[in-house]
mmCIF file of C-alpha atoms and ligand atoms in Angstrom:
data_model
loop_
_atom_site.group_PDB
_atom_site.id
_atom_site.type_symbol
_atom_site.label_atom_id
_atom_site.label_comp_id
_atom_site.label_asym_id
_atom_site.label_seq_id
_atom_site.Cartn_x
_atom_site.Cartn_y
_atom_site.Cartn_z
ATOM 1 C CA MET A 1098 -10.171 -11.949 21.363
ATOM 2 C CA LYS A 1099 -13.517 -12.616 19.712
ATOM 3 C CA SER A 1100 -13.538 -15.557 17.327
ATOM 4 C CA ILE A 1101 -14.618 -15.134 13.709
ATOM 5 C CA ILE A 1102 -16.160 -18.604 13.505
ATOM 6 C CA LYS A 1103 -17.266 -20.545 16.533
ATOM 7 C CA LEU A 1104 -18.852 -23.979 16.257
ATOM 8 C CA ASN A 1105 -20.262 -25.518 19.368
ATOM 9 C CA ASP A 1106 -21.371 -29.157 19.515
ATOM 10 C CA LEU A 1107 -22.426 -29.123 15.871
ATOM 11 C CA GLY A 1108 -24.237 -32.203 14.583
ATOM 12 C CA LYS A 1109 -25.698 -32.928 11.144
ATOM 13 C CA SER A 1110 -27.430 -35.851 9.458
ATOM 14 C CA PHE A 1111 -28.569 -36.441 5.904
ATOM 15 C CA SER A 1112 -31.811 -38.439 6.031
ATOM 16 C CA GLY A 1113 -30.828 -40.328 9.158
ATOM 17 C CA ASN A 1114 -27.172 -40.731 8.166
ATOM 18 C CA ARG A 1115 -25.063 -38.841 10.692
ATOM 19 C CA VAL A 1116 -22.204 -37.016 9.003
ATOM 20 C CA LEU A 1117 -21.091 -34.562 11.723
ATOM 21 C CA HIS A 1118 -20.851 -35.380 15.423
ATOM 22 C CA GLY A 1119 -20.212 -32.915 18.255
ATOM 23 C CA ILE A 1120 -17.977 -30.554 16.300
ATOM 24 C CA ASN A 1121 -16.289 -27.831 18.358
ATOM 25 C CA LEU A 1122 -14.072 -25.448 16.458
ATOM 26 C CA GLU A 1123 -12.974 -21.841 16.717
ATOM 27 C CA VAL A 1124 -11.308 -19.733 14.075
ATOM 28 C CA ASN A 1125 -9.772 -16.564 15.489
ATOM 29 C CA PRO A 1126 -9.016 -13.326 13.635
ATOM 30 C CA SER A 1127 -6.177 -13.700 11.108
ATOM 31 C CA GLU A 1128 -5.876 -17.397 11.836
ATOM 32 C CA VAL A 1129 -5.519 -20.010 9.090
ATOM 33 C CA VAL A 1130 -7.174 -23.279 10.048
ATOM 34 C CA VAL A 1131 -6.664 -26.188 7.654
ATOM 35 C CA ILE A 1132 -8.975 -29.208 7.753
ATOM 36 C CA ILE A 1133 -7.607 -32.512 6.497
ATOM 37 C CA GLY A 1134 -9.034 -36.011 6.491
ATOM 38 C CA PRO A 1135 -10.265 -38.837 4.294
ATOM 39 C CA SER A 1136 -12.915 -38.435 1.629
ATOM 40 C CA GLY A 1137 -16.401 -38.624 3.117
ATOM 41 C CA SER A 1138 -15.269 -37.530 6.582
ATOM 42 C CA GLY A 1139 -17.546 -34.465 6.547
ATOM 43 C CA LYS A 1140 -15.126 -31.673 5.627
ATOM 44 C CA SER A 1141 -17.292 -30.092 2.926
ATOM 45 C CA THR A 1142 -20.434 -30.417 5.017
ATOM 46 C CA LEU A 1143 -18.688 -28.662 7.900
ATOM 47 C CA LEU A 1144 -17.638 -25.754 5.659
ATOM 48 C CA ARG A 1145 -21.088 -25.502 4.102
ATOM 49 C CA CYS A 1146 -22.675 -25.287 7.544
ATOM 50 C CA CYS A 1147 -20.424 -22.297 8.319
ATOM 51 C CA ASN A 1148 -22.076 -20.182 5.639
ATOM 52 C CA GLY A 1149 -25.578 -21.584 5.888
ATOM 53 C CA LEU A 1150 -25.474 -23.647 2.687
ATOM 54 C CA GLU A 1151 -26.344 -26.632 4.881
ATOM 55 C CA VAL A 1152 -28.384 -26.553 8.053
ATOM 56 C CA ALA A 1153 -26.996 -28.524 10.980
ATOM 57 C CA GLU A 1154 -29.825 -29.703 13.222
ATOM 58 C CA GLU A 1155 -27.749 -29.710 16.389
ATOM 59 C CA GLY A 1156 -25.524 -27.148 18.009
ATOM 60 C CA ASN A 1157 -24.553 -23.535 17.586
ATOM 61 C CA ILE A 1158 -22.658 -21.463 15.058
ATOM 62 C CA GLU A 1159 -21.505 -17.912 15.654
ATOM 63 C CA ILE A 1160 -20.015 -15.738 12.957
ATOM 64 C CA CYS A 1161 -18.173 -12.680 14.314
ATOM 65 C CA GLY A 1162 -20.049 -13.122 17.572
ATOM 66 C CA LYS A 1163 -23.487 -13.237 15.918
ATOM 67 C CA PRO A 1164 -25.577 -16.404 16.063
ATOM 68 C CA LEU A 1165 -26.093 -18.063 12.666
ATOM 69 C CA LEU A 1166 -27.431 -21.266 14.220
ATOM 70 C CA THR A 1167 -28.832 -21.605 17.720
ATOM 71 C CA ASN A 1168 -29.649 -25.100 18.984
ATOM 72 C CA GLY A 1169 -30.137 -26.289 15.427
ATOM 73 C CA THR A 1170 -32.306 -23.341 14.367
ATOM 74 C CA MET A 1171 -31.068 -21.053 11.620
ATOM 75 C CA LEU A 1172 -31.410 -17.309 11.530
ATOM 76 C CA ALA A 1173 -34.340 -15.927 9.555
ATOM 77 C CA ASP A 1174 -33.639 -15.383 5.851
ATOM 78 C CA HIS A 1175 -33.039 -11.643 5.724
ATOM 79 C CA GLU A 1176 -30.561 -11.762 8.599
ATOM 80 C CA LEU A 1177 -29.016 -14.917 7.225
ATOM 81 C CA ASN A 1178 -28.137 -13.220 3.946
ATOM 82 C CA HIS A 1179 -26.428 -10.389 5.755
ATOM 83 C CA LEU A 1180 -24.359 -12.774 7.861
ATOM 84 C CA ARG A 1181 -23.451 -14.795 4.776
ATOM 85 C CA GLU A 1182 -21.811 -11.768 3.229
ATOM 86 C CA GLN A 1183 -19.247 -12.012 6.030
ATOM 87 C CA VAL A 1184 -18.269 -15.505 4.886
ATOM 88 C CA GLY A 1185 -16.658 -15.823 1.455
ATOM 89 C CA MET A 1186 -16.457 -19.254 -0.120
ATOM 90 C CA VAL A 1187 -14.334 -20.762 -2.869
ATOM 91 C CA PHE A 1188 -15.287 -24.171 -4.256
ATOM 92 C CA GLN A 1189 -13.367 -26.906 -6.000
ATOM 93 C CA SER A 1190 -15.313 -26.292 -9.197
ATOM 94 C CA PHE A 1191 -14.921 -22.469 -9.539
ATOM 95 C CA ASN A 1192 -18.655 -21.850 -10.230
ATOM 96 C CA LEU A 1193 -18.031 -18.656 -12.224
ATOM 97 C CA PHE A 1194 -20.987 -17.134 -14.077
ATOM 98 C CA PRO A 1195 -20.205 -18.222 -17.668
ATOM 99 C CA HIS A 1196 -22.147 -15.405 -19.348
ATOM 100 C CA LEU A 1197 -20.332 -12.637 -17.456
ATOM 101 C CA SER A 1198 -16.827 -11.316 -18.093
ATOM 102 C CA VAL A 1199 -14.187 -11.640 -15.396
ATOM 103 C CA LEU A 1200 -14.945 -8.079 -14.284
ATOM 104 C CA GLY A 1201 -18.672 -8.868 -14.337
ATOM 105 C CA ASN A 1202 -18.099 -11.913 -12.131
ATOM 106 C CA VAL A 1203 -16.196 -9.869 -9.557
ATOM 107 C CA THR A 1204 -18.615 -6.913 -9.513
ATOM 108 C CA VAL A 1205 -21.992 -8.660 -9.637
ATOM 109 C CA GLY A 1206 -22.168 -9.507 -5.913
ATOM 110 C CA PRO A 1207 -21.262 -6.066 -4.577
ATOM 111 C CA ARG A 1208 -23.571 -4.387 -7.105
ATOM 112 C CA LYS A 1209 -26.617 -6.642 -6.794
ATOM 113 C CA ILE A 1210 -26.385 -7.662 -3.158
ATOM 114 C CA GLN A 1211 -24.601 -4.760 -1.473
ATOM 115 C CA GLY A 1212 -25.854 -1.954 -3.726
ATOM 116 C CA VAL A 1213 -22.354 -0.695 -4.521
ATOM 117 C CA ASP A 1214 -22.300 1.666 -7.518
ATOM 118 C CA LYS A 1215 -20.754 0.504 -10.791
ATOM 119 C CA ASP A 1216 -17.634 2.693 -10.683
ATOM 120 C CA SER A 1217 -16.688 1.794 -7.112
ATOM 121 C CA ALA A 1218 -17.411 -1.900 -7.710
ATOM 122 C CA GLU A 1219 -15.250 -1.888 -10.838
ATOM 123 C CA SER A 1220 -12.346 -0.047 -9.315
ATOM 124 C CA PHE A 1221 -12.264 -2.402 -6.313
ATOM 125 C CA ALA A 1222 -12.633 -5.400 -8.670
ATOM 126 C CA ARG A 1223 -9.623 -4.221 -10.691
ATOM 127 C CA GLU A 1224 -7.610 -3.904 -7.490
ATOM 128 C CA LEU A 1225 -8.543 -7.463 -6.541
ATOM 129 C CA LEU A 1226 -7.794 -8.781 -10.020
ATOM 130 C CA ALA A 1227 -4.353 -7.159 -9.803
ATOM 131 C CA LYS A 1228 -3.852 -8.835 -6.441
ATOM 132 C CA VAL A 1229 -4.579 -12.289 -7.911
ATOM 133 C CA GLY A 1230 -2.397 -11.524 -10.961
ATOM 134 C CA LEU A 1231 -5.242 -11.140 -13.460
ATOM 135 C CA ALA A 1232 -5.483 -7.400 -14.109
ATOM 136 C CA HIS A 1233 -5.039 -8.115 -17.826
ATOM 137 C CA LYS A 1234 -8.002 -10.517 -17.903
ATOM 138 C CA ALA A 1235 -10.732 -8.138 -16.709
ATOM 139 C CA ASP A 1236 -12.593 -8.275 -20.024
ATOM 140 C CA ALA A 1237 -12.023 -11.973 -20.733
ATOM 141 C CA MET A 1238 -14.847 -14.514 -20.564
ATOM 142 C CA PRO A 1239 -14.446 -17.412 -18.098
ATOM 143 C CA ALA A 1240 -14.402 -20.035 -20.866
ATOM 144 C CA THR A 1241 -11.156 -18.586 -22.228
ATOM 145 C CA LEU A 1242 -9.304 -18.944 -18.912
ATOM 146 C CA SER A 1243 -7.206 -21.804 -17.539
ATOM 147 C CA GLY A 1244 -8.432 -23.582 -14.404
ATOM 148 C CA GLY A 1245 -5.885 -21.757 -12.277
ATOM 149 C CA GLN A 1246 -7.013 -18.415 -13.671
ATOM 150 C CA LYS A 1247 -10.676 -19.311 -13.100
ATOM 151 C CA GLN A 1248 -9.968 -20.182 -9.505
ATOM 152 C CA ARG A 1249 -8.092 -16.911 -8.973
ATOM 153 C CA VAL A 1250 -11.128 -15.049 -10.374
ATOM 154 C CA ALA A 1251 -13.321 -17.011 -7.957
ATOM 155 C CA ILE A 1252 -11.088 -15.864 -5.088
ATOM 156 C CA ALA A 1253 -11.275 -12.232 -6.261
ATOM 157 C CA ARG A 1254 -15.063 -12.570 -6.575
ATOM 158 C CA ALA A 1255 -15.367 -13.803 -2.988
ATOM 159 C CA LEU A 1256 -13.061 -11.031 -1.717
ATOM 160 C CA ALA A 1257 -15.141 -8.388 -3.502
ATOM 161 C CA MET A 1258 -17.825 -8.821 -0.821
ATOM 162 C CA LYS A 1259 -15.260 -7.810 1.838
ATOM 163 C CA PRO A 1260 -15.813 -10.947 3.926
ATOM 164 C CA GLN A 1261 -14.501 -11.382 7.457
ATOM 165 C CA VAL A 1262 -13.435 -14.941 6.699
ATOM 166 C CA MET A 1263 -12.772 -17.039 3.605
ATOM 167 C CA LEU A 1264 -13.744 -20.701 3.321
ATOM 168 C CA PHE A 1265 -11.885 -22.785 0.745
ATOM 169 C CA ASP A 1266 -13.145 -26.265 -0.149
ATOM 170 C CA GLU A 1267 -10.359 -28.141 -1.951
ATOM 171 C CA PRO A 1268 -9.646 -25.126 -4.153
ATOM 172 C CA THR A 1269 -6.880 -26.852 -6.104
ATOM 173 C CA SER A 1270 -8.304 -30.369 -6.447
ATOM 174 C CA ALA A 1271 -9.792 -29.787 -9.902
ATOM 175 C CA LEU A 1272 -6.612 -28.236 -11.303
ATOM 176 C CA ASP A 1273 -3.895 -29.699 -13.470
ATOM 177 C CA PRO A 1274 -0.802 -30.125 -11.301
ATOM 178 C CA GLU A 1275 1.108 -27.298 -12.965
ATOM 179 C CA LEU A 1276 -1.674 -24.827 -12.071
ATOM 180 C CA VAL A 1277 -1.926 -25.682 -8.366
ATOM 181 C CA GLY A 1278 0.983 -23.470 -7.324
ATOM 182 C CA GLU A 1279 -0.454 -20.199 -8.655
ATOM 183 C CA VAL A 1280 -3.637 -20.668 -6.619
ATOM 184 C CA LEU A 1281 -1.791 -21.690 -3.447
ATOM 185 C CA GLN A 1282 0.444 -18.651 -3.917
ATOM 186 C CA VAL A 1283 -2.582 -16.335 -3.916
ATOM 187 C CA MET A 1284 -3.966 -18.066 -0.810
ATOM 188 C CA LYS A 1285 -0.622 -17.746 0.934
ATOM 189 C CA ALA A 1286 -0.488 -14.036 0.147
ATOM 190 C CA LEU A 1287 -3.992 -13.617 1.574
ATOM 191 C CA ALA A 1288 -2.963 -15.410 4.751
ATOM 192 C CA THR A 1289 0.116 -13.193 5.069
ATOM 193 C CA GLU A 1290 -2.093 -10.112 4.767
ATOM 194 C CA GLY A 1291 -4.046 -11.355 7.770
ATOM 195 C CA MET A 1292 -7.161 -12.807 6.146
ATOM 196 C CA THR A 1293 -8.935 -15.288 8.397
ATOM 197 C CA MET A 1294 -9.207 -18.586 6.529
ATOM 198 C CA LEU A 1295 -10.760 -22.030 6.976
ATOM 199 C CA VAL A 1296 -9.317 -24.295 4.300
ATOM 200 C CA VAL A 1297 -10.045 -27.885 3.310
ATOM 201 C CA THR A 1298 -7.146 -29.199 1.262
ATOM 202 C CA HIS A 1299 -5.090 -32.251 0.401
ATOM 203 C CA GLU A 1300 -2.052 -30.013 -0.150
ATOM 204 C CA MET A 1301 -0.054 -31.060 2.890
ATOM 205 C CA GLY A 1302 2.812 -28.704 2.006
ATOM 206 C CA PHE A 1303 0.414 -25.760 2.193
ATOM 207 C CA ALA A 1304 -0.995 -27.033 5.486
ATOM 208 C CA ARG A 1305 2.474 -27.376 7.010
ATOM 209 C CA GLU A 1306 3.658 -24.021 5.812
ATOM 210 C CA VAL A 1307 0.612 -21.782 6.146
ATOM 211 C CA ALA A 1308 -1.720 -23.266 8.783
ATOM 212 C CA ASP A 1309 -1.776 -22.012 12.332
ATOM 213 C CA VAL A 1310 -3.945 -24.955 13.279
ATOM 214 C CA VAL A 1311 -4.507 -28.248 11.469
ATOM 215 C CA VAL A 1312 -7.752 -30.091 12.180
ATOM 216 C CA VAL A 1313 -7.989 -33.794 11.353
ATOM 217 C CA MET A 1314 -11.456 -35.168 10.604
ATOM 218 C CA ASP A 1315 -12.587 -38.764 10.306
ATOM 219 C CA HIS A 1316 -16.114 -40.165 10.151
ATOM 220 C CA GLY A 1317 -17.713 -36.822 10.970
ATOM 221 C CA ARG A 1318 -15.616 -36.115 14.041
ATOM 222 C CA ILE A 1319 -12.599 -33.994 14.815
ATOM 223 C CA VAL A 1320 -10.004 -36.601 15.694
ATOM 224 C CA GLU A 1321 -7.203 -34.251 16.608
ATOM 225 C CA SER A 1322 -6.175 -30.659 16.106
ATOM 226 C CA GLY A 1323 -3.060 -28.673 16.767
ATOM 227 C CA PRO A 1324 -0.207 -26.759 15.216
ATOM 228 C CA PRO A 1325 1.246 -28.297 12.024
ATOM 229 C CA ASP A 1326 4.380 -29.464 13.832
ATOM 230 C CA GLN A 1327 2.326 -31.544 16.202
ATOM 231 C CA ILE A 1328 0.036 -32.999 13.556
ATOM 232 C CA PHE A 1329 2.673 -33.778 10.942
ATOM 233 C CA VAL A 1330 5.665 -34.601 13.131
ATOM 234 C CA ASN A 1331 4.169 -35.966 16.285
ATOM 235 C CA PRO A 1332 0.513 -36.936 15.776
ATOM 236 C CA ARG A 1333 -1.175 -38.285 18.859
ATOM 237 C CA GLU A 1334 -3.923 -40.285 17.226
ATOM 238 C CA ALA A 1335 -3.578 -43.510 15.272
ATOM 239 C CA ARG A 1336 -6.201 -42.301 12.770
ATOM 240 C CA THR A 1337 -4.107 -39.195 12.054
ATOM 241 C CA ARG A 1338 -1.024 -41.340 11.490
ATOM 242 C CA SER A 1339 -2.792 -43.701 9.114
ATOM 243 C CA PHE A 1340 -4.323 -40.828 7.126
ATOM 244 C CA LEU A 1341 -0.952 -39.096 6.826
ATOM 245 C CA GLN A 1342 0.735 -42.344 5.796
ATOM 246 C CA ALA A 1343 -1.805 -42.676 3.007
ATOM 247 C CA VAL A 1344 -1.337 -39.153 1.621
ATOM 248 C CA LEU A 1345 2.315 -38.278 2.263
HETATM 249 P P1 ADP B 2218 -15.764 -34.758 2.553
HETATM 250 O O1 ADP B 2218 -15.878 -33.358 2.075
HETATM 251 O O2 ADP B 2218 -14.882 -34.930 3.754
HETATM 252 O O3 ADP B 2218 -15.385 -35.708 1.456
HETATM 253 P P2 ADP B 2218 -18.647 -34.599 2.769
HETATM 254 O O4 ADP B 2218 -18.940 -33.549 3.758
HETATM 255 O O5 ADP B 2218 -18.793 -34.253 1.332
HETATM 256 O O6 ADP B 2218 -17.206 -35.220 3.066
HETATM 257 O O7 ADP B 2218 -19.571 -35.847 3.036
HETATM 258 C C1 ADP B 2218 -19.735 -36.431 4.313
HETATM 259 C C2 ADP B 2218 -20.785 -37.510 4.226
HETATM 260 O O8 ADP B 2218 -22.039 -36.904 3.983
HETATM 261 C C3 ADP B 2218 -20.563 -38.501 3.103
HETATM 262 O O9 ADP B 2218 -20.952 -39.748 3.564
HETATM 263 C C4 ADP B 2218 -21.488 -38.011 2.023
HETATM 264 O O10 ADP B 2218 -21.923 -39.070 1.220
HETATM 265 C C5 ADP B 2218 -22.645 -37.434 2.823
HETATM 266 N N1 ADP B 2218 -23.308 -36.317 2.118
HETATM 267 C C6 ADP B 2218 -22.731 -35.146 1.767
HETATM 268 N N2 ADP B 2218 -23.638 -34.334 1.166
HETATM 269 C C7 ADP B 2218 -24.802 -35.022 1.147
HETATM 270 C C8 ADP B 2218 -26.137 -34.732 0.659
HETATM 271 N N3 ADP B 2218 -26.418 -33.551 0.087
HETATM 272 N N4 ADP B 2218 -27.081 -35.674 0.816
HETATM 273 C C9 ADP B 2218 -26.803 -36.866 1.407
HETATM 274 N N5 ADP B 2218 -25.591 -37.191 1.884
HETATM 275 C C10 ADP B 2218 -24.604 -36.293 1.762
HETATM 276 MG MG1 MG B 2219 -15.406 -32.495 0.255
#
């Protein structure tokens, strides 16, 4: 089985400050890998390296078997953009285009980047909006939506590019507690449909229920990884235990 994301000995510094050390990680087709760990441990940086938003200066990244980073050197721009389309990303802070309607947000990528015609882009967008429970909001502007609705639009927008894998960086952390469930529900449905997902979250219930593999990070390293039962019930590492004690 060919992995969708493969990180090999990945290392990254920000102006001399090392934030990722020797990261090895594979995400296989239809797998849900959840990354947990304290704030500042490098989770966001790791995700951002996977879609070329950050450049790691050490190691290798393959996306669907194609090299994105080879010994710390990124692909050239035109190839990079193509590979990036394979990797959808959802951020904590939604990042919707405020001047575009919901439908506009979901169709702009396919139309501008992939050259999809308006009718096809809109009909697929409406399908995706129905999937995230927002068919009735197609013509709404982002400012009129709740946080949970905005995040579901952001998920539909990422899916519109037909990615091979979805990255989620704390997708529910900016939401009021009563809105968290609707977003997790959509993510769970995606996982059930077989979407490959790499998810950073503090929602331990989601990790336990949905993850195939849980990866624990601390100080830029992977401390431990394994199935949820191992990590939550029988963690091997003291740093995993102390993190879990702090959050559970
Ligand atoms: P996490 O997502 O686990 O909270 P991050 O990946 O955001 O961790 O950050 C890891 C470390 O890298 C932190 O020490 C953070 O301050 C630092 N860092 C992240 N982004 C930058 C940046 N753009 N410039 C400098 N330092 C950064
Ligand atoms: Mg982060």
